[in-house]
Coordinates of C-alpha atoms in Angstrom, one line a residue:
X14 CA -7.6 -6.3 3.6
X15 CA -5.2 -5.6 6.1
X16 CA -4.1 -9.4 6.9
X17 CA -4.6 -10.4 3.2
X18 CA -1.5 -7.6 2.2
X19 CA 0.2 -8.4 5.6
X20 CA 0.2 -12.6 3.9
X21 CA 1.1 -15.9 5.2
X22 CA 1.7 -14.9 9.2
X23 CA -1.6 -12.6 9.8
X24 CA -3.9 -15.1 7.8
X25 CA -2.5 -17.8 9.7
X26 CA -2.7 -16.3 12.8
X27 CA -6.6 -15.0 12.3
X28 CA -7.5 -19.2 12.3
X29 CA -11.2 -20.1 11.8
X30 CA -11.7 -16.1 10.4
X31 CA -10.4 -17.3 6.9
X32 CA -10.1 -20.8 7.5
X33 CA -13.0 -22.9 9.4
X34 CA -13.1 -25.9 10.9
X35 CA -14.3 -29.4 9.0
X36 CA -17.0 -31.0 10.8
X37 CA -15.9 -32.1 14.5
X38 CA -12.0 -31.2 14.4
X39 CA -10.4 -31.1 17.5
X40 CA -8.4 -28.3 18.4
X41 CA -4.9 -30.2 17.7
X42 CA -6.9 -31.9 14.3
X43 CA -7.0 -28.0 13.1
X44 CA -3.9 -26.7 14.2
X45 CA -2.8 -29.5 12.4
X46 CA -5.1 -28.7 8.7
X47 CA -4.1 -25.1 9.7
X48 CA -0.8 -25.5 9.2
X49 CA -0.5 -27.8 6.6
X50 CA -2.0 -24.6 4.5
X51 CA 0.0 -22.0 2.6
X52 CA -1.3 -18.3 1.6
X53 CA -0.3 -17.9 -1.5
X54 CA 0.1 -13.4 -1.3
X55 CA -1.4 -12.8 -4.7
X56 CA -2.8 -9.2 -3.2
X57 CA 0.1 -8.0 -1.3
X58 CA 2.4 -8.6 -5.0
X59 CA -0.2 -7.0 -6.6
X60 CA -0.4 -4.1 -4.5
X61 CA 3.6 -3.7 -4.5
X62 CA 3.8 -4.0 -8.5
X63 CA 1.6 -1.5 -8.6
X64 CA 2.7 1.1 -6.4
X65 CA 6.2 0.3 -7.8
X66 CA 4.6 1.2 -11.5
X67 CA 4.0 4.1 -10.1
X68 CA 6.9 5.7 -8.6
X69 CA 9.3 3.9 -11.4
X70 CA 9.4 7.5 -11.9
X71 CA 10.1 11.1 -10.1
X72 CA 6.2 13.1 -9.8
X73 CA 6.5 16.3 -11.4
X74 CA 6.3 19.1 -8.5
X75 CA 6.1 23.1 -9.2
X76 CA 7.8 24.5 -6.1
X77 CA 9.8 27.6 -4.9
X78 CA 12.6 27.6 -3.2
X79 CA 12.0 28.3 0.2
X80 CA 9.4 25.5 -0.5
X81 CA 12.2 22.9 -0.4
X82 CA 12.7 21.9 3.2
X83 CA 9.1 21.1 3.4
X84 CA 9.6 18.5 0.0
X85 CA 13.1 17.3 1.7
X86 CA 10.9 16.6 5.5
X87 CA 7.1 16.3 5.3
X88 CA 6.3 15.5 8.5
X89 CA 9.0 16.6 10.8
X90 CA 10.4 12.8 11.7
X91 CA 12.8 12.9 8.0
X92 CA 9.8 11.7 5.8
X93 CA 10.7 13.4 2.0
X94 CA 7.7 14.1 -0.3
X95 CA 8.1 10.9 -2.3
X96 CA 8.2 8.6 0.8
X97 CA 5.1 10.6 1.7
X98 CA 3.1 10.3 -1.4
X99 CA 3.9 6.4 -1.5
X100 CA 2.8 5.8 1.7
X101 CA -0.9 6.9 0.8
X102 CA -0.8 5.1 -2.6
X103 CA 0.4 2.3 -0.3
X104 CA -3.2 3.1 2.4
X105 CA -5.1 3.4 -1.1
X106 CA -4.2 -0.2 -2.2
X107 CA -4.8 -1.6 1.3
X108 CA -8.3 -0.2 2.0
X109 CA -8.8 2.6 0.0
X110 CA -9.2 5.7 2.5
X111 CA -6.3 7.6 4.5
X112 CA -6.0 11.1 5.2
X113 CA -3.8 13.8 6.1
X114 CA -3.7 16.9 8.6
X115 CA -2.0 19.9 8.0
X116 CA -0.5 21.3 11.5
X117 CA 1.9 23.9 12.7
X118 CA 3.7 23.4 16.3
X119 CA 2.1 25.2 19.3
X120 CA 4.9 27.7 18.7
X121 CA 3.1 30.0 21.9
X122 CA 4.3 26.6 23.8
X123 CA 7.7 27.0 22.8
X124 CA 8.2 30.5 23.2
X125 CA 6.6 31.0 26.8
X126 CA 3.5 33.3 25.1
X127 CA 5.9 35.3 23.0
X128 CA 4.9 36.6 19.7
X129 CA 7.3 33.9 16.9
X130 CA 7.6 35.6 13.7
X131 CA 8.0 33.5 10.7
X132 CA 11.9 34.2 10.8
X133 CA 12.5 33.0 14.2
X134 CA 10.3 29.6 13.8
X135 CA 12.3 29.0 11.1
X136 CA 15.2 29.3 13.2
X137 CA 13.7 27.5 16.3
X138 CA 13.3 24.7 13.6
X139 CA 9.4 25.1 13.7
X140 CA 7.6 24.7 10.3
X141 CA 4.1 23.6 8.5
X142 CA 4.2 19.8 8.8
X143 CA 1.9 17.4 7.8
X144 CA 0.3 14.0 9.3
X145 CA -0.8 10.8 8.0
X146 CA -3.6 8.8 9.5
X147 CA -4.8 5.2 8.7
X148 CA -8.8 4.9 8.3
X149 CA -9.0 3.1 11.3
X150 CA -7.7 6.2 12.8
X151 CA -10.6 8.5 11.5
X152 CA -13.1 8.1 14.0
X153 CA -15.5 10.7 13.5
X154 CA -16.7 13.0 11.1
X155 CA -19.3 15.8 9.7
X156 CA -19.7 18.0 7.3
X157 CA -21.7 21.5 7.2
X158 CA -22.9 23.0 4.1
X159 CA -21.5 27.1 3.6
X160 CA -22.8 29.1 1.3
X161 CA -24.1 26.0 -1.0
X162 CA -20.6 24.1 -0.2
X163 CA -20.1 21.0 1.9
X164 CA -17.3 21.6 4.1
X165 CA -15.4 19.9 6.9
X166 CA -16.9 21.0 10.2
X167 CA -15.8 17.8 12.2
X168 CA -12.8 15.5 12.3
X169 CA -12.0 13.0 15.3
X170 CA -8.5 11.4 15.4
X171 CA -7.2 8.8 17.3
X172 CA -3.5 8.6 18.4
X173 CA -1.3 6.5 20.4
X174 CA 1.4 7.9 22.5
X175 CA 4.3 6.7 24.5
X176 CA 4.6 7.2 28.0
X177 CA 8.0 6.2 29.9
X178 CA 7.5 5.2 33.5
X179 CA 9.1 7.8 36.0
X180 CA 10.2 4.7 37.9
X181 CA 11.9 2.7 35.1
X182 CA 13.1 4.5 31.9
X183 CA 12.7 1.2 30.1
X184 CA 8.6 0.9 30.9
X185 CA 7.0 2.1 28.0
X186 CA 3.0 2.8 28.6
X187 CA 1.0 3.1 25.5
X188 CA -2.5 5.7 26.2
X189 CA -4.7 6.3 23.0
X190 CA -5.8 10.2 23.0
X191 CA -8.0 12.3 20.4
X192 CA -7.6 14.9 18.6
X193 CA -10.6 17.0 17.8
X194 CA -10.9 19.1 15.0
X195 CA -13.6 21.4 15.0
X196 CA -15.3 24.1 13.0
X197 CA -17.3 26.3 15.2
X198 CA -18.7 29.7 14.0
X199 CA -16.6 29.3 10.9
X200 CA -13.0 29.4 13.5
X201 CA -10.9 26.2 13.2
X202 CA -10.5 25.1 16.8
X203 CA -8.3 21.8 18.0
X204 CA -8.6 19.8 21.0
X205 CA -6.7 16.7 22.4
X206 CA -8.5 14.6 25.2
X207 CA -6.0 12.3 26.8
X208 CA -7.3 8.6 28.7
X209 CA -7.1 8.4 32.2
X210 CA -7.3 4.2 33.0
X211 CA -6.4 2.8 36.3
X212 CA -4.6 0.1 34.1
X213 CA -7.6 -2.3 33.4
X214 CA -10.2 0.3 31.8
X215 CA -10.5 3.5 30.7
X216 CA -11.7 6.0 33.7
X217 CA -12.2 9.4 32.6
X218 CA -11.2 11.7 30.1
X219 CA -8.9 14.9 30.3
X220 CA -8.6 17.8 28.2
X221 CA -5.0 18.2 27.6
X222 CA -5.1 21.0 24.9
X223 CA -6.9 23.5 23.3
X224 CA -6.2 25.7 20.8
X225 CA -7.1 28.0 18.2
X226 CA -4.3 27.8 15.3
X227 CA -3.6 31.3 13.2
X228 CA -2.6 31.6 9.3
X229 CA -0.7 35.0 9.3
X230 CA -1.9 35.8 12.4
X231 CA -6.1 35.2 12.0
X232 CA -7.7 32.1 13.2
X233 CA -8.2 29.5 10.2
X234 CA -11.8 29.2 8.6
X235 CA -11.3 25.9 7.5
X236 CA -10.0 22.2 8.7
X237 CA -6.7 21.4 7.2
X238 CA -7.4 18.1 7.1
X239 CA -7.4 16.4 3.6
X240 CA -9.1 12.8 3.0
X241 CA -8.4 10.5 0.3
X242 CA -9.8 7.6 -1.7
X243 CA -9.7 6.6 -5.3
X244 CA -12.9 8.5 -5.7
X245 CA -11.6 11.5 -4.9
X246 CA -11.2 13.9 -1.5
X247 CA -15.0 13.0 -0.5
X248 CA -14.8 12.2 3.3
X249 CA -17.7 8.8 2.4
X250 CA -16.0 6.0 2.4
X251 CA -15.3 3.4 -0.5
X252 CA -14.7 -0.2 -1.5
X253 CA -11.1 -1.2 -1.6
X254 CA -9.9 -1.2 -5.2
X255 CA -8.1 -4.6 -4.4
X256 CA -11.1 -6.0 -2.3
X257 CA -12.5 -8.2 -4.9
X258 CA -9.1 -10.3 -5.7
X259 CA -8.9 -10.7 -2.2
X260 CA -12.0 -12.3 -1.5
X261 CA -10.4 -15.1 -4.4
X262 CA -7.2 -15.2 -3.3
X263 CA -9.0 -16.3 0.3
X264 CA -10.5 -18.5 -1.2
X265 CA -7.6 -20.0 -2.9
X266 CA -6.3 -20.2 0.3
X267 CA -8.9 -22.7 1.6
X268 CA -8.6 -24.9 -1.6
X269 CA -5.1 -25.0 -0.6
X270 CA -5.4 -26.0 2.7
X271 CA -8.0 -28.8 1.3
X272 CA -5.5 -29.7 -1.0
X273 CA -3.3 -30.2 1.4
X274 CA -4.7 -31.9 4.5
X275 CA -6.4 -34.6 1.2
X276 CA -3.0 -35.2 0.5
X277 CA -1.7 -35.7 3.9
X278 CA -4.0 -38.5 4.3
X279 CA -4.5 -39.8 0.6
X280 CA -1.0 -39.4 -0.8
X281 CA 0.7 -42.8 0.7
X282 CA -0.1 -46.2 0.6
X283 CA -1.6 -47.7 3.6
X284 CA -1.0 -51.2 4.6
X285 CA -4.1 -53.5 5.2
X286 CA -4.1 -56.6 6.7
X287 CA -7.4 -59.2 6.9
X288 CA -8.2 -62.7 7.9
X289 CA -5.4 -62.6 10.4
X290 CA -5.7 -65.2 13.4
X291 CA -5.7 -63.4 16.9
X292 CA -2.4 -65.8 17.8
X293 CA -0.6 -64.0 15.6
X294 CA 1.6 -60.8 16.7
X295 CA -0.6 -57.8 16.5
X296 CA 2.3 -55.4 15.5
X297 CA 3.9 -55.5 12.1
X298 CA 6.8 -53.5 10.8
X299 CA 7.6 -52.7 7.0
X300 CA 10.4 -52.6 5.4
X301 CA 12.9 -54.9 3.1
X302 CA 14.5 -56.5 6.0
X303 CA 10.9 -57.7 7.4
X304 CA 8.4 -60.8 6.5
X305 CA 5.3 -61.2 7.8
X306 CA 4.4 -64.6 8.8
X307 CA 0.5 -65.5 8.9
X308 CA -1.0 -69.1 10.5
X309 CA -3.6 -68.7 8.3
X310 CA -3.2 -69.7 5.0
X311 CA -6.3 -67.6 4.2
X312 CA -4.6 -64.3 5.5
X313 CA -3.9 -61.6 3.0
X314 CA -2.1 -58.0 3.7
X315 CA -2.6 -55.5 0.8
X316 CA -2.4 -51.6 0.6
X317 CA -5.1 -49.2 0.4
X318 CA -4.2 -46.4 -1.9
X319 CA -6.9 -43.4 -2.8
X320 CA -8.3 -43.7 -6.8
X321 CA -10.7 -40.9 -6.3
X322 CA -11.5 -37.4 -8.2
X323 CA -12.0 -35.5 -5.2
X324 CA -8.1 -34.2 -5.2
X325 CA -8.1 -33.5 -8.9
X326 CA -11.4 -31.6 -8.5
X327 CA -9.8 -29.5 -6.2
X328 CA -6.7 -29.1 -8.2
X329 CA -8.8 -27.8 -10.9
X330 CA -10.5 -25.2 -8.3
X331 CA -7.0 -23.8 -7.6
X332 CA -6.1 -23.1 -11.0
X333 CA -9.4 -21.7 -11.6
X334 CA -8.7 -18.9 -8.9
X335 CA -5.2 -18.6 -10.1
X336 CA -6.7 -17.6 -13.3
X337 CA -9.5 -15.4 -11.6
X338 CA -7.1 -13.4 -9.6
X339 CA -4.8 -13.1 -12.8
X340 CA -8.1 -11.1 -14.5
X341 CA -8.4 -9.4 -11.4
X342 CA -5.0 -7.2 -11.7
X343 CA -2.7 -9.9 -10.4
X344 CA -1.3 -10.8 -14.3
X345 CA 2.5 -10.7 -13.2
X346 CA 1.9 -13.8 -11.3
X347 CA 0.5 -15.9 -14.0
X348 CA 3.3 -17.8 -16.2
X349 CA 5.1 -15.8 -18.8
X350 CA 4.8 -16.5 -22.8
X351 CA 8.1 -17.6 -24.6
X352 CA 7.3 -15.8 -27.2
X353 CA 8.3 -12.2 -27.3
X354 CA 4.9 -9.7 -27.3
X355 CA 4.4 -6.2 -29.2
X356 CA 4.6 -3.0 -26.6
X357 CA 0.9 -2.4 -28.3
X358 CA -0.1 -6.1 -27.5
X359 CA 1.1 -5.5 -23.7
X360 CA -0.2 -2.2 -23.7
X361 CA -4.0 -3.4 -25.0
X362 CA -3.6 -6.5 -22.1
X363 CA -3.2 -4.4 -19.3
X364 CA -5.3 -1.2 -20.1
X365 CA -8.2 -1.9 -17.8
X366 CA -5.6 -2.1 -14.7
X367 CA -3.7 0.9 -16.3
X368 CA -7.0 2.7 -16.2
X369 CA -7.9 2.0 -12.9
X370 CA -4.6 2.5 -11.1
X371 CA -4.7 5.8 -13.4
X372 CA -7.3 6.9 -11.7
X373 CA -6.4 6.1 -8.2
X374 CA -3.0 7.9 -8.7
X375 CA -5.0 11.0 -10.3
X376 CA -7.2 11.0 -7.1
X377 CA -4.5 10.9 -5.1
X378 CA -2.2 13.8 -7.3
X379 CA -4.8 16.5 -6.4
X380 CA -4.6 15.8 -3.0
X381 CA -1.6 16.2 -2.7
X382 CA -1.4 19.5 -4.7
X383 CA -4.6 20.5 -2.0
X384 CA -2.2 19.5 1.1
X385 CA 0.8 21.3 -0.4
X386 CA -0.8 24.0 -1.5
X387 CA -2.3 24.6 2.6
X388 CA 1.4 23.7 3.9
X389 CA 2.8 26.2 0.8
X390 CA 0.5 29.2 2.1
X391 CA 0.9 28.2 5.8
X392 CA 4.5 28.8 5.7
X393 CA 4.8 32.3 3.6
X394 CA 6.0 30.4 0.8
X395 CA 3.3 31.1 -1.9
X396 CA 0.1 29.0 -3.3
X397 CA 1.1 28.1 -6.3
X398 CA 2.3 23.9 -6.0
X399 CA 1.1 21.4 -8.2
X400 CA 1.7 17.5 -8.0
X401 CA 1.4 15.2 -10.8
X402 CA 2.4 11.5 -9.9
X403 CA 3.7 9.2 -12.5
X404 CA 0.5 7.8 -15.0
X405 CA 3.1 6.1 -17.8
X406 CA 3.2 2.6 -15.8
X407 CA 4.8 0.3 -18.8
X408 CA 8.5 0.8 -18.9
X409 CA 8.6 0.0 -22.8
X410 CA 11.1 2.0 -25.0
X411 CA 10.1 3.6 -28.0
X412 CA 11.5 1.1 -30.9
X413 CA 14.5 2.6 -33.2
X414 CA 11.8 3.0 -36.5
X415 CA 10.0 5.5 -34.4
X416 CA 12.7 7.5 -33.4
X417 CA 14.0 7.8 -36.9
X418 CA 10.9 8.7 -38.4
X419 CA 9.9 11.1 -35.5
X420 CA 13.6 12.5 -36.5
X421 CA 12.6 13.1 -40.4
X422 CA 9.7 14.7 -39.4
X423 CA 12.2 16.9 -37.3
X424 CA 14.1 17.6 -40.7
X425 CA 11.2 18.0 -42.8
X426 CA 10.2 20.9 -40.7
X427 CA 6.8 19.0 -39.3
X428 CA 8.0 18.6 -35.6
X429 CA 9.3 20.9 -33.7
X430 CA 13.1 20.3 -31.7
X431 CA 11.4 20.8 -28.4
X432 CA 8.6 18.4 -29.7
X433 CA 11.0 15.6 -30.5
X434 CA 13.0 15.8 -26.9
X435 CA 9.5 15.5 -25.5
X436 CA 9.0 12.4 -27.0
X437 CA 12.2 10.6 -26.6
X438 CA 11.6 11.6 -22.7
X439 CA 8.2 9.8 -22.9
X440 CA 9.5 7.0 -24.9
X441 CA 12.0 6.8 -22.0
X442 CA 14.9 7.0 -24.6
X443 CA 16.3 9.8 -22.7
X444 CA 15.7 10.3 -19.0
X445 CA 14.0 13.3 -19.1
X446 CA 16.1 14.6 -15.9
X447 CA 16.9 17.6 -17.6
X448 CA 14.5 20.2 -19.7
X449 CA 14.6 21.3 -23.1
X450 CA 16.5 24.1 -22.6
X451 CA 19.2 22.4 -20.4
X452 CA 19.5 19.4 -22.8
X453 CA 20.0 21.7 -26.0
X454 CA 22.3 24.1 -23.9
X455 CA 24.5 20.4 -23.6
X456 CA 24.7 19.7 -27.2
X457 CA 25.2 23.4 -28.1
X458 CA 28.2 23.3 -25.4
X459 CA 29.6 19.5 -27.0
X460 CA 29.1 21.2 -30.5
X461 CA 31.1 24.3 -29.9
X462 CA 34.3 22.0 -27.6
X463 CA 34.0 19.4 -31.0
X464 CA 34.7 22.5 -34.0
X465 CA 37.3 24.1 -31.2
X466 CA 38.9 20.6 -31.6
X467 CA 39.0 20.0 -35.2
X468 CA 40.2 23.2 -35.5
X469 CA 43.1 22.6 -33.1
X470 CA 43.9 19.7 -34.7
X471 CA 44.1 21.3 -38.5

């Protein structure tokens, strides 16, 4: 999944993985096919439309105030919550598992074993942040039942850090390390083992922290760490929701590459030459300016050119997949009508991918309300956050009869004011930037400058 997203360059660069070799090819015979191939990115548009579908608009996030800085930097490094949220959508669509820890800076480190109060972290710039890591990066991990509940009791991560050499500021060392998240007696413990190599292999293993981190001063009795998936915050892992119109658009690829290398060998003529006396020159060139000259009367030179089925056959196996991977969620990439279609048409044509990607963005809404709501109560800044991404994918305006009808209904006393505003917001008439209350406080304010006009101007 990863190399299919990633496109032409990673698939290309895998070789035989995706693309074997025919029958006894030589190594420059299938660098040659190999090249001669493109990878068409059906998956990786796909997976960009639809992440774009979704943050076409702002989520809708309950926060306090003091909440802010934590929704302007997620992660401590500049990352603001909607970067953050479409970076998981982004894992989601990849492989369909990434997950985030909740942390808090060893702020005993910082302050030589002093005592930090909430006030003076905030000061020191140390805050709740939170951590995204790939699946790849999710080594290990266990779950205990409490009291009837499955909880986390284990959680291995791996990380990669930088190291510069002493010797040369421009020597950059990469060591993997792990952190270890443990439940233990119902106290949340962390641990970081660092790799000690002797720059071929791996030697031993060091523990380079241990600690116990505190909510309000009392250890933690649960792992802030938060998985998701479109089915939900279950640490199991799932199918990639996109894995199924990569396996086709793969094998487009190879029907491609066919394609191709028949071409390359079918598509011009070749000149053929029999009954030719061995007196004669055995080198011929072609061209207007040349004649060839034959002692033998009998001699004939001809070109070969290919009549078969084979390359239409294969033609027809393209367009097939095309087709395939256009059922499978990739229908932006198949050729547009002329004709203009109803919202309701559009709307009926794409509901099974609506419904899908509905869910995965659902999935992926309560975990984020789960992670703020640990970072929230982690800083002092209250519990009660809610996230709700975007779900209204199809950017189609509600039509002018609507809106005048919806407005009669206004006037006849069957919708409410507030009701109507509503609905020109989702039928992205208005942008919906500003609430009821704010919008009507507008026109009440335009009303009351428009009569002190009129009333200037009689």
């Amino acid at each position: 999944m990863r190399d299919v997203t990633q496109g032409h360059k990673a698939i290309q660069a895998a070789g035989v993985k995706y693309l074997p070799k025919l029958g006894d090819q030589s190594d420059a015979e299938y660098d040659a096919y190999k090249k001669r191939a493109t990878f068409f990115n059906a998956t990786g548009r796909v997976k960009d439309a639809l992440t774009g579908m979704v943050f076409r608009k702002e989520a809708k996030l309950e926060h306090q105030d003091a909440f802010k800085p934590i929704i302007q930097d997620m992660t401590l490094t500049g990352t603001p919550f909607e970067q953050f949220a479409e970076n998981i959508v982004e894992e989601l669509m990849d492989v369909n598992r990434v997950g985030v820890l909740v942390d808090y800076p060893n702020v005993g480190a910082v302050a030589s074993g002093k005592v930090v109060t909430l006030d003076v972290a905030d000061k020191l710039g140390i805050r709740v942040y939170a951590s995204i890591y790939k699946a790849e990066d999710i080594i290990n991990w266990r779950t205990t039942q409490v009291g009837g509940k499955s909880v986390l009791s284990l959680v291995v991560l791996r990380e990669c850090t930088e190291v510069i050499d002493p010797a040369d500021m421009f020597c950059v060392t990469k060591k993997i390390q792990y952190r270890v998240l443990e439940l233990i007696g119902g106290v949340y413990k962390q641990s970081v083992w660092v790799e000690n190599s002797n720059g071929t292999r791996v030697t031993s293993w060091t523990l380079a922290l241990e600690v116990m981190p505190t909510k309000g001063g009392k250890p933690m009795d649960a792992i802030p760490f938060e998985f998701f998936s479109s089915e939900g915050g279950e640490p199991c892992v799932h199918d990639p929701v996109l894995y199924d119109l990569a396996v086709v658009n793969l094998a487009h690829y190879r029907n491609t590459a066919d394609m191709e290398h028949g071409l390359h060998f079918t598509g011009l003529p070749t000149a053929v030459i029999s009954g030719v006396s061995a007196d004669d020159d055995d080198s011929y060139r072609i061209g207007s300016v040349t004649a060839w000259v034959f002692s033998d009367a009998q001699a004939k030179a001809t070109y070969l050119e290919f009549k078969g089925e084979g390359l239409g056959q294969l033609r027809n196996a393209i367009q097939d997949k095309e087709a395939q991977m256009a059922a499978l969620g990739a229908r932006m990439l198949a050729p547009e009508k002329r004709d203009a279609e109803a919202a309701d048409t559009i709307a009926q044509k794409r509901q099974g991918e609506n419904s899908s990607l509905a869910a995965l963005v659902n999935s992926v809404s309560r975990g984020l309300t789960r992670v703020l709501t640990i970072m929230a109560g982690w800083q002092g800044a209250g519990d009660a956050v809610t996230v709700k991404l975007n779900t209204d994918f199809l950017a189609v305006s509600m039509p002018p009869q609507q809106i005048t009808a919806l407005l009669q209904a206004v006037m006849s006393g069957n919708l409410s004011p507030q009701s109507f505003y509503e609905s020109l917001v989702k039928g992205e008439v208005v942008s919906g930037a500003r609430d009821y209350e704010a919008e009507k406080a507008l026109i009440d304010e335009a009303g009351a400058a428009q009569s002190v006009a009129v009333t200037d101007e009689a």
